[in-house]
Coordinates of C-alpha atoms in Angstrom, one line a residue:
M1 CA -87.4 -65.2 32.2
K2 CA -89.2 -62.7 34.4
T3 CA -89.6 -59.0 33.5
Y4 CA -88.8 -56.3 36.1
I5 CA -89.3 -52.6 36.0
N6 CA -86.0 -51.2 37.2
G7 CA -86.2 -47.6 36.2
I8 CA -89.0 -45.1 35.4
G9 CA -89.2 -41.6 34.0
C10 CA -92.2 -39.4 33.4
I11 CA -92.8 -36.0 31.9
S12 CA -96.5 -35.1 32.1
T13 CA -99.0 -32.4 32.7
Q14 CA -98.1 -32.6 36.4
K15 CA -94.7 -32.1 38.0
T16 CA -93.6 -35.8 37.9
F17 CA -89.9 -35.2 38.0
D18 CA -87.7 -34.0 40.9
T19 CA -90.5 -35.0 43.3
V20 CA -91.2 -38.0 45.4
F21 CA -94.7 -39.0 44.2
L22 CA -97.4 -36.6 43.1
E23 CA -97.1 -34.4 46.2
E24 CA -97.2 -31.3 43.9
A25 CA -100.0 -32.7 41.7
I26 CA -102.9 -30.3 40.9
H27 CA -106.4 -31.3 40.0
N28 CA -107.3 -28.8 37.3
N29 CA -111.1 -28.4 37.0
D30 CA -111.0 -25.5 34.6
E31 CA -109.0 -26.7 31.6
N32 CA -110.2 -29.2 29.0
V33 CA -106.7 -29.4 27.4
L34 CA -103.9 -29.9 29.9
K35 CA -100.4 -28.6 29.0
I36 CA -97.1 -30.3 29.8
V37 CA -95.1 -29.2 32.8
S38 CA -91.7 -28.7 31.1
P39 CA -88.4 -29.9 32.7
A40 CA -85.2 -28.0 32.2
Y41 CA -84.4 -29.4 28.7
K42 CA -81.0 -27.8 28.7
D43 CA -79.9 -30.3 31.4
F44 CA -80.4 -33.2 28.9
I45 CA -80.2 -31.8 25.4
S46 CA -77.9 -29.1 23.9
P47 CA -79.8 -25.9 23.3
A48 CA -78.8 -26.0 19.6
A49 CA -80.4 -29.4 19.1
S50 CA -83.3 -28.6 21.4
R51 CA -84.4 -25.7 19.2
R52 CA -85.1 -28.0 16.3
M53 CA -87.0 -30.6 18.3
A54 CA -90.7 -30.8 18.8
K55 CA -91.8 -31.0 22.4
G56 CA -92.8 -34.7 22.0
I57 CA -89.2 -35.6 21.1
K58 CA -87.7 -33.5 23.9
N59 CA -90.1 -35.0 26.5
G60 CA -89.3 -38.5 25.2
I61 CA -85.5 -37.9 25.4
V62 CA -85.8 -36.4 29.0
A63 CA -88.2 -39.1 30.3
S64 CA -86.0 -41.9 28.9
A65 CA -82.8 -40.3 30.4
I66 CA -84.5 -40.1 33.8
A67 CA -85.6 -43.8 33.5
M68 CA -82.0 -44.8 32.5
K69 CA -80.5 -42.9 35.4
D70 CA -83.1 -44.4 37.8
A71 CA -82.2 -47.9 36.6
Q72 CA -78.4 -47.0 36.9
I73 CA -77.6 -48.3 33.4
E74 CA -75.8 -46.6 30.5
K75 CA -77.0 -48.9 27.6
V76 CA -80.0 -50.9 26.7
D77 CA -80.3 -53.7 24.2
A78 CA -83.5 -52.5 22.6
I79 CA -85.7 -49.4 22.4
I80 CA -89.5 -49.8 21.9
T81 CA -91.9 -46.9 21.8
G82 CA -95.7 -46.5 21.5
T83 CA -97.4 -43.4 20.2
G84 CA -100.9 -42.6 19.0
L85 CA -100.3 -39.5 17.0
G86 CA -96.5 -39.3 16.9
C87 CA -95.0 -35.9 16.4
I88 CA -98.3 -34.2 15.5
E89 CA -96.9 -30.7 15.8
D90 CA -94.4 -31.2 13.1
S91 CA -97.0 -32.9 10.9
E92 CA -99.2 -29.8 11.3
K93 CA -96.3 -27.5 10.5
F94 CA -95.5 -29.3 7.3
L95 CA -99.1 -29.4 6.1
K96 CA -99.4 -25.7 6.9
N97 CA -96.2 -25.0 4.9
I98 CA -97.6 -26.8 2.0
L99 CA -100.7 -24.6 2.0
D100 CA -98.9 -21.4 2.7
N101 CA -96.3 -21.9 0.0
N102 CA -98.5 -23.3 -2.7
E103 CA -96.6 -26.6 -2.5
E104 CA -93.3 -24.9 -3.4
F105 CA -89.9 -24.2 -1.7
L106 CA -90.6 -26.5 1.2
T107 CA -87.9 -27.2 3.8
P108 CA -88.0 -30.9 4.7
T109 CA -87.2 -30.6 8.4
S110 CA -90.8 -30.7 9.7
F111 CA -91.6 -33.6 7.3
I112 CA -88.5 -35.6 8.5
Q113 CA -89.4 -35.0 12.2
S114 CA -93.1 -35.7 11.8
T115 CA -92.8 -39.4 11.6
H116 CA -94.0 -41.5 14.5
N117 CA -90.7 -43.3 15.0
T118 CA -88.7 -40.0 15.4
V119 CA -88.6 -40.3 19.2
G120 CA -87.2 -43.8 19.3
A121 CA -84.7 -42.9 16.7
Q122 CA -83.5 -39.8 18.5
I123 CA -83.0 -41.7 21.8
A124 CA -81.1 -44.4 19.9
L125 CA -78.8 -41.7 18.3
L126 CA -78.1 -40.1 21.6
Q127 CA -77.3 -43.5 23.3
Q128 CA -75.6 -45.0 20.2
C129 CA -77.9 -47.9 20.6
K130 CA -77.8 -50.0 17.5
G131 CA -80.1 -52.8 18.7
Y132 CA -83.8 -53.5 18.0
N133 CA -85.8 -50.3 17.6
F134 CA -89.5 -50.4 17.0
T135 CA -92.4 -48.0 17.3
Y136 CA -96.1 -49.1 17.7
V137 CA -98.9 -47.0 16.4
N138 CA -102.0 -48.8 17.6
G139 CA -104.4 -46.1 18.9
A140 CA -105.1 -46.4 22.6
V141 CA -103.1 -49.7 22.9
S142 CA -99.9 -48.3 21.4
F143 CA -98.1 -48.4 24.7
E144 CA -99.4 -51.8 25.7
S145 CA -98.2 -53.2 22.3
A146 CA -94.7 -51.8 23.0
L147 CA -94.8 -53.2 26.5
L148 CA -95.9 -56.6 25.3
D149 CA -93.1 -56.7 22.7
A150 CA -90.6 -55.7 25.4
K151 CA -91.7 -58.5 27.7
M152 CA -91.5 -61.0 24.8
Q153 CA -88.0 -59.8 23.9
I154 CA -86.9 -60.5 27.5
E155 CA -88.8 -63.8 27.8
E156 CA -87.2 -65.1 24.6
Q157 CA -83.8 -63.9 25.8
E158 CA -83.5 -61.7 22.7
A159 CA -82.6 -58.8 25.1
Q160 CA -81.6 -58.4 28.7
S161 CA -82.6 -54.7 29.0
V162 CA -85.3 -52.8 27.1
L163 CA -86.2 -49.2 27.2
V164 CA -90.0 -48.9 26.6
G165 CA -92.1 -45.8 26.5
G166 CA -95.3 -44.1 25.5
I167 CA -95.2 -40.6 24.0
D168 CA -97.9 -38.2 22.7
E169 CA -98.1 -34.4 22.2
N170 CA -100.8 -31.9 21.6
G171 CA -101.0 -30.0 18.3
E172 CA -103.1 -26.9 18.2
Y173 CA -105.0 -27.7 15.0
T174 CA -105.5 -31.4 15.9
T175 CA -106.9 -30.3 19.3
A176 CA -109.4 -28.0 17.5
L177 CA -110.5 -30.9 15.3
F178 CA -110.9 -33.1 18.4
K179 CA -113.2 -30.5 20.0
L180 CA -115.2 -30.3 16.8
Y181 CA -115.5 -34.0 16.6
G182 CA -116.5 -34.3 20.3
R183 CA -113.4 -36.2 21.5
I184 CA -112.5 -33.3 23.8
K185 CA -115.1 -31.7 26.1
Q186 CA -116.5 -28.3 25.0
D187 CA -114.8 -25.1 26.2
N188 CA -117.6 -23.9 28.5
Q189 CA -118.5 -27.0 30.5
Q190 CA -116.5 -26.3 33.7
P191 CA -115.9 -27.7 36.2
Y192 CA -114.3 -30.7 34.5
N193 CA -114.8 -33.3 37.3
L194 CA -114.2 -36.7 35.7
L195 CA -115.9 -38.9 38.3
E196 CA -119.1 -36.9 38.2
S197 CA -119.1 -35.9 34.6
K198 CA -122.5 -35.6 32.8
T199 CA -121.1 -34.7 29.4
S200 CA -119.4 -36.6 26.5
G201 CA -115.8 -36.1 25.4
S202 CA -112.8 -36.1 27.7
V203 CA -110.2 -33.8 29.2
Y204 CA -107.2 -34.0 26.9
G205 CA -103.5 -34.1 27.8
E206 CA -100.0 -35.1 26.6
G207 CA -96.9 -36.7 28.1
A208 CA -94.0 -39.1 27.9
S209 CA -93.4 -42.0 30.2
F210 CA -90.5 -44.4 29.9
F211 CA -89.5 -47.6 31.7
V212 CA -86.3 -49.7 31.8
L213 CA -87.3 -53.4 31.8
E214 CA -84.7 -55.9 32.7
N215 CA -84.5 -59.7 33.2
E216 CA -83.0 -59.5 36.7
R217 CA -84.3 -58.2 40.0
K218 CA -82.2 -55.5 41.7
D219 CA -82.3 -53.3 44.8
N220 CA -84.0 -50.5 42.9
T221 CA -86.6 -52.7 41.2
Y222 CA -90.1 -51.2 41.2
A223 CA -92.3 -54.2 40.2
E224 CA -92.5 -57.3 38.1
V225 CA -94.6 -57.1 34.9
L226 CA -96.7 -60.3 35.1
D227 CA -99.0 -60.1 32.1
I228 CA -100.5 -57.8 29.4
A229 CA -103.6 -58.4 27.4
I230 CA -105.1 -56.4 24.5
I231 CA -108.7 -56.9 23.2
N232 CA -110.1 -54.8 20.4
T233 CA -113.8 -54.9 21.3
L234 CA -115.8 -55.9 24.4
E235 CA -119.4 -55.3 25.4
E236 CA -119.9 -53.7 28.8
N237 CA -121.1 -56.9 30.3
E238 CA -118.1 -58.9 29.1
V239 CA -115.3 -56.9 30.8
E240 CA -115.7 -58.6 34.2
S241 CA -115.5 -62.2 32.9
E242 CA -112.6 -61.2 30.7
I243 CA -110.7 -59.8 33.7
T244 CA -111.6 -62.9 35.7
S245 CA -110.1 -65.2 33.0
F246 CA -107.1 -62.9 32.6
L247 CA -106.4 -63.2 36.3
K248 CA -107.1 -66.9 36.4
S249 CA -104.4 -67.4 33.7
N250 CA -102.0 -65.8 36.2
Q251 CA -103.3 -68.0 39.1
L252 CA -105.0 -65.0 40.7
E253 CA -108.5 -64.0 41.7
I254 CA -110.3 -60.7 42.0
S255 CA -109.7 -60.8 45.8
D256 CA -105.9 -61.0 45.2
I257 CA -105.8 -57.5 43.5
D258 CA -104.7 -54.8 46.0
A259 CA -105.6 -51.9 43.7
L260 CA -107.4 -51.4 40.5
V261 CA -106.3 -48.5 38.2
L262 CA -109.1 -47.4 35.8
G263 CA -108.9 -45.0 32.9
F264 CA -111.9 -42.7 33.9
D265 CA -111.8 -39.9 31.4
G266 CA -115.1 -38.2 32.0
N267 CA -116.8 -39.4 28.8
I268 CA -120.3 -40.2 30.0
D269 CA -120.9 -42.4 26.9
F270 CA -118.3 -45.0 27.9
E271 CA -117.8 -44.6 31.7
I272 CA -120.1 -47.5 32.3
Y273 CA -117.2 -49.9 31.5
Y274 CA -115.3 -48.6 34.5
K275 CA -118.3 -47.9 36.8
N276 CA -119.5 -51.5 36.5
L277 CA -116.2 -52.8 37.7
A278 CA -115.7 -50.3 40.5
E279 CA -119.2 -50.7 41.9
N280 CA -119.6 -54.5 41.5
A281 CA -116.6 -56.9 41.2
F282 CA -114.1 -54.5 42.7
A283 CA -116.3 -52.8 45.3
Q284 CA -114.0 -54.1 48.1
T285 CA -110.8 -53.1 46.3
P286 CA -109.1 -49.7 46.3
V287 CA -110.0 -48.1 42.9
L288 CA -107.7 -45.4 41.5
Y289 CA -107.9 -43.0 38.5
Y290 CA -105.4 -40.7 36.8
K291 CA -106.7 -38.9 33.7
H292 CA -107.8 -35.9 35.8
L293 CA -104.0 -35.4 36.3
S294 CA -102.6 -36.6 33.0
G295 CA -105.4 -35.9 30.6
E296 CA -106.7 -38.4 28.0
Y297 CA -104.4 -39.3 25.1
D298 CA -103.5 -42.5 23.3
T299 CA -100.6 -43.5 25.5
A300 CA -102.0 -42.1 28.8
S301 CA -101.9 -45.7 30.1
A302 CA -98.1 -45.3 30.3
F303 CA -98.7 -42.6 33.0
A304 CA -100.9 -45.1 34.8
L305 CA -98.1 -47.7 34.8
W306 CA -95.7 -45.1 36.1
M307 CA -98.2 -44.4 38.9
A308 CA -98.8 -48.0 39.7
S309 CA -95.0 -48.7 39.8
K310 CA -94.6 -45.9 42.3
I311 CA -97.4 -47.2 44.5
I312 CA -95.8 -50.7 44.7
K313 CA -92.4 -49.2 45.6
T314 CA -93.6 -46.5 48.1
Q315 CA -96.6 -48.6 49.4
E316 CA -98.5 -45.3 49.5
I317 CA -101.5 -44.0 47.5
P318 CA -101.8 -40.2 47.3
E319 CA -105.4 -39.0 48.1
I320 CA -105.6 -37.2 44.8
I321 CA -105.9 -40.4 42.8
K322 CA -108.4 -42.3 44.9
A323 CA -111.7 -43.0 43.4
N324 CA -113.1 -44.8 46.5
S325 CA -112.2 -44.9 50.1
V326 CA -111.2 -48.6 50.4
E327 CA -107.7 -49.2 51.7
K328 CA -105.5 -52.3 52.0
P329 CA -102.6 -52.9 54.4
A330 CA -100.2 -53.5 51.5
Y331 CA -100.2 -52.9 47.8
N332 CA -98.4 -55.9 46.1
T333 CA -100.5 -56.7 43.1
I334 CA -102.1 -54.0 40.9
L335 CA -104.3 -54.4 37.8
L336 CA -104.6 -51.6 35.2
Y337 CA -107.6 -51.4 32.8
N338 CA -108.0 -48.9 30.1
Q339 CA -110.2 -48.4 27.0
L340 CA -111.0 -45.6 24.6
N341 CA -114.6 -45.0 23.4
G342 CA -115.5 -48.6 24.0
K343 CA -112.6 -50.0 21.9
N344 CA -109.0 -51.0 22.4
H345 CA -109.3 -52.6 25.9
S346 CA -106.1 -53.4 27.7
F347 CA -105.3 -55.2 31.0
T348 CA -101.8 -54.8 32.6
L349 CA -100.9 -56.8 35.7
I350 CA -97.9 -55.9 37.9
S351 CA -96.7 -57.2 41.2
K352 CA -94.1 -56.5 43.9

C-alpha cells in the first residue's frame, strides 16, 4: 500500500493558517526565541476548555483540525504524535508548585496535563477516536518516528487513515536553561542570520504540524511519502554516502531530487553536515532551509514536511526559504534531511 499526504495543518511561529503559502512569513533577525502566531482558538475549542489547556495542546488540536478539514474527513483510524519535550509549560508549573507549596496541597491538573501524550489523547477525545494512539518521544527524530509508524500502519493495512503530527512548546524556565547550556544563541548576538552564523547555539521556536495520511490518492492529495530513515550517529563525511544508498533503495539518484530541504539552525559547530551537502553533492539542486522561520525544536522537521508538501502541490518555492539560487522546472521529488548537534539524523523522501 502506498502512503499519501491528503491533508495538512500547521500552527507555527509564522502565519501558516488562513494563507496560501508563506506569503506573510517574516524573517526575524532580532529574536533568538520565536513565539507562536496564535490562531483564533475559540473557533476550534470552547473557551471553558481552552482556559485549562497549555498552548501545546491547543496548537495540536487546531493544527489537527485544520489537517482533517483539509483532507475532508471526519474520522481517522489512528492518531500518532511525536514530541521532544511534551507539555513542558505544565511540567514547569507543577514543579514550581511543589517548591512554592513545600510539597503540600498540590492540585493535580498541571501534573495530569504535563505528560507527553496529552496532545494525542485530547485529539482522540474530541474526535471520539478509539483506535491506535501512540506518542513518540525520541528527541530530534520524534516526528520521524511517528511518521514511520504511520507509514507502517498503512502498509500493513492496519489502518486506512492516520493522523500524524509533531508538537513542541516553549517553557520560560526550560528556555532559560537552554540558553545557559548553549543550545540557544546568547541574547546579544544579533543579527541572527542562520546561513551566515559564526556562533554556536540555535534560534529556538515552537509549533504543531499535523498530516492526514491515507492509503488512497485523491484530488486533494499533496504528495506520496516514499521513505523515511533514521540514523543515530553519522560522521560528517558519511552523510553523502548514506543519502546515496537511501536514494538507491528507492531507485533514485541525487540528480533525481528536485529540491533538498536542510535543517540549518545557525549552530556553527554542526552546520558542516549541511554545508558539505549543499556545496558538493547537491550543488546543482535547489537547496531550501526553514528554521529561520520556525525556529529549532525537536519536531521542527514536521514544519519542513508541511513546507515540502506545499511546494509539491503549488509547484512554487517562496524566496524566503531559498538557500541557493538554483531552480528546476518542476518540483516532483523532495528530500528532507535534519540532524541536531550531530546526532539523530533523519531522511524523509516525498514525491508528487
